[in-house]
Amino acid sequence: MLRRIGVLTSGGDAPGMNASIRAVTRTALYHGLQVVGIRRGYEGLLDGDFIPMTKSAVGGILLHGGTILRTARCPEFMRPEGLNAAVSKLKENDIDALVVIGGDGSFRGAKELHDRGVHVVGVPGTIDNDMAGTDCTIGFDTACNTALECISKLRDTASSHDRMFIVEVMGRHAGFLALETGVACGAEFVLVPEIPADIEAIGRKIHYAKQRGKTHSIIVLAEGVMPAQTLADRLKGHCDYDPRIVVLGHLQRGGAPSCFDTVLASRLGAAAVEALLEDKRGVMVGRIKGQIALSPLQTAWEEHHTLDADMLRLVETLSI
Ligand code: ADP
Ligand code: F6P
């Protein structure tokens, strides 16, 4: 019988995680369940870093960036001894089920718990948007908007000085953030980890664009392709700009969630508790074509969430 649930945030933080914590807590309380907040992700689970979650504990956090439960990466949890210790900790504290808010790494950990008999539901939260089982992860929209605001300022100075800017956005293995912001800011080039970078082709395109009267250029580069400075160095000799580089970095992880992310996080948080109430286990909640959808946790990393080829073509077409 489900009486008491735990909630934690794990991996990289993402705007909207607080909205999700609030939705999990209040939905659970609404249905008469007790809620335990586990601080610092799986690390806090192993340490027993627990706090009671009341209605007011999640008041005033809806539009705050970061995560009030804090987050961490926990190598110990990836070993069988760590996982078994986590299962014991949940039992000792009478926690009947767990909601894990995080990225695909956190879901891999959640699946290990599920395989050890723990009732787990995952809520996808990462700015990378690199998880299947949902059209969009919590935090992606806000991170895109943050990057867009920065790049639009860089565009002002790029056009005033006839300059090229290379803007490095996050995305170690996935180019969703780069592609989305690249289309939104009218970038001349978007470089993503999924597609090998052709430096000579970029140089040629820049050269012809200049001949046609283009006076400045923006390249949006996902961090996983290569560091911005390396790209700048490699472009020397292929184009006659002296590029300026800007690394947006962790700026993209902070800030108040957008309306889209706040609503998504609220819906998915509530859906996670409803799934537990319906005795669904080892699943993730997602939003697919506007509807809440449940899929096995492993869907997040086993089914590949691929870049939209139409979006890639759009960069090419619209940057003539
Ligand atoms: P994210 O959830 O944002 O993808 P990470 O990949 O860093 O972030 O994963 C967060 C944490 O999830 C890790 O620090 C680790 O504790 C746990 N984790 C990741 N992969 C596994 C795994 N294969 N088995 C068990 N736990 C894992
Ligand atoms: O949250 C995902 C992500 O932002 C990746 O795009 C990035 O590579 C990574 O986290 C960096 O996180 P940290 O500096 O916390 O290790």
PDB file of C-alpha atoms and ligand atoms in Angstrom, residues 10-13 17 41-43 71-79 83 100-113 125-128 130-131 172 253 301, ligand 1:
ATOM      1  CA  SER A  10      19.542  14.412  -9.677  1.00  0.00           C
ATOM      2  CA  GLY A  11      22.183  15.208 -12.327  1.00  0.00           C
ATOM      3  CA  GLY A  12      22.376  18.631 -13.972  1.00  0.00           C
ATOM      4  CA  ASP A  13      19.783  21.072 -12.651  1.00  0.00           C
ATOM      5  CA  MET A  17      12.652  21.351 -11.405  1.00  0.00           C
ATOM      6  CA  GLY A  41      19.961  13.374  -5.345  1.00  0.00           C
ATOM      7  CA  TYR A  42      21.252   9.839  -4.886  1.00  0.00           C
ATOM      8  CA  GLU A  43      24.065  11.120  -2.639  1.00  0.00           C
ATOM      9  CA  THR A  71      21.263  18.035  -6.838  1.00  0.00           C
ATOM     10  CA  ALA A  72      24.431  16.005  -7.126  1.00  0.00           C
ATOM     11  CA  ARG A  73      26.285  13.400  -9.089  1.00  0.00           C
ATOM     12  CA  CYS A  74      26.975  10.280  -7.072  1.00  0.00           C
ATOM     13  CA  PRO A  75      29.542   7.735  -8.348  1.00  0.00           C
ATOM     14  CA  GLU A  76      28.960   5.495  -5.296  1.00  0.00           C
ATOM     15  CA  PHE A  77      25.373   4.955  -6.420  1.00  0.00           C
ATOM     16  CA  MET A  78      26.617   3.374  -9.642  1.00  0.00           C
ATOM     17  CA  ARG A  79      28.113   0.406  -7.763  1.00  0.00           C
ATOM     18  CA  LEU A  83      22.461   0.672  -4.983  1.00  0.00           C
ATOM     19  CA  VAL A 100      13.240  10.840  -9.628  1.00  0.00           C
ATOM     20  CA  ILE A 101      13.467  14.156 -11.471  1.00  0.00           C
ATOM     21  CA  GLY A 102      16.545  14.247 -13.720  1.00  0.00           C
ATOM     22  CA  GLY A 103      18.223  13.334 -16.973  1.00  0.00           C
ATOM     23  CA  ASP A 104      18.984   9.988 -18.589  1.00  0.00           C
ATOM     24  CA  GLY A 105      21.812   9.202 -16.145  1.00  0.00           C
ATOM     25  CA  SER A 106      19.423   9.679 -13.239  1.00  0.00           C
ATOM     26  CA  PHE A 107      16.901   7.446 -15.025  1.00  0.00           C
ATOM     27  CA  ARG A 108      19.542   4.704 -15.423  1.00  0.00           C
ATOM     28  CA  GLY A 109      19.974   4.858 -11.657  1.00  0.00           C
ATOM     29  CA  ALA A 110      16.190   4.784 -11.203  1.00  0.00           C
ATOM     30  CA  LYS A 111      15.963   1.691 -13.406  1.00  0.00           C
ATOM     31  CA  GLU A 112      18.562  -0.053 -11.193  1.00  0.00           C
ATOM     32  CA  LEU A 113      16.360   0.695  -8.176  1.00  0.00           C
ATOM     33  CA  GLY A 125      14.423  17.213 -16.418  1.00  0.00           C
ATOM     34  CA  THR A 126      17.484  18.371 -18.368  1.00  0.00           C
ATOM     35  CA  ILE A 127      18.253  21.345 -20.578  1.00  0.00           C
ATOM     36  CA  ASP A 128      19.793  18.954 -23.136  1.00  0.00           C
ATOM     37  CA  ASP A 130      18.273  14.343 -25.156  1.00  0.00           C
ATOM     38  CA  MET A 131      15.697  11.880 -23.819  1.00  0.00           C
ATOM     39  CA  ARG A 172      28.042  17.435 -24.725  1.00  0.00           C
ATOM     40  CA  ARG A 253      21.002  26.133 -16.590  1.00  0.00           C
ATOM     41  CA  TRP A 301      18.117   6.267 -23.482  1.00  0.00           C
TER      42      TRP A 301
HETATM   43  P1  ADP B   1      21.693  13.400 -15.705  1.00  0.00           P
HETATM   44  O1  ADP B   1      20.675  12.715 -14.889  1.00  0.00           O
HETATM   45  O2  ADP B   1      21.480  14.878 -15.803  1.00  0.00           O
HETATM   46  O3  ADP B   1      21.892  12.729 -17.064  1.00  0.00           O
HETATM   47  P2  ADP B   1      24.208  12.170 -14.802  1.00  0.00           P
HETATM   48  O4  ADP B   1      24.438  11.416 -16.058  1.00  0.00           O
HETATM   49  O5  ADP B   1      25.380  12.848 -14.181  1.00  0.00           O
HETATM   50  O6  ADP B   1      23.090  13.307 -14.934  1.00  0.00           O
HETATM   51  O7  ADP B   1      23.587  11.136 -13.750  1.00  0.00           O
HETATM   52  C1  ADP B   1      23.216  11.539 -12.453  1.00  0.00           C
HETATM   53  C2  ADP B   1      23.511  10.447 -11.468  1.00  0.00           C
HETATM   54  O8  ADP B   1      22.713   9.289 -11.778  1.00  0.00           O
HETATM   55  C3  ADP B   1      24.925   9.925 -11.443  1.00  0.00           C
HETATM   56  O9  ADP B   1      25.794  10.735 -10.703  1.00  0.00           O
HETATM   57  C4  ADP B   1      24.749   8.566 -10.781  1.00  0.00           C
HETATM   58  O10 ADP B   1      24.618   8.709  -9.392  1.00  0.00           O
HETATM   59  C5  ADP B   1      23.400   8.120 -11.359  1.00  0.00           C
HETATM   60  N1  ADP B   1      23.632   7.226 -12.503  1.00  0.00           N
HETATM   61  C6  ADP B   1      23.979   7.552 -13.753  1.00  0.00           C
HETATM   62  N2  ADP B   1      24.141   6.455 -14.519  1.00  0.00           N
HETATM   63  C7  ADP B   1      23.906   5.392 -13.715  1.00  0.00           C
HETATM   64  C8  ADP B   1      23.933   3.976 -13.889  1.00  0.00           C
HETATM   65  N3  ADP B   1      24.209   3.419 -15.068  1.00  0.00           N
HETATM   66  N4  ADP B   1      23.637   3.205 -12.835  1.00  0.00           N
HETATM   67  C9  ADP B   1      23.337   3.737 -11.628  1.00  0.00           C
HETATM   68  N5  ADP B   1      23.298   5.057 -11.395  1.00  0.00           N
HETATM   69  C10 ADP B   1      23.569   5.891 -12.406  1.00  0.00           C
END
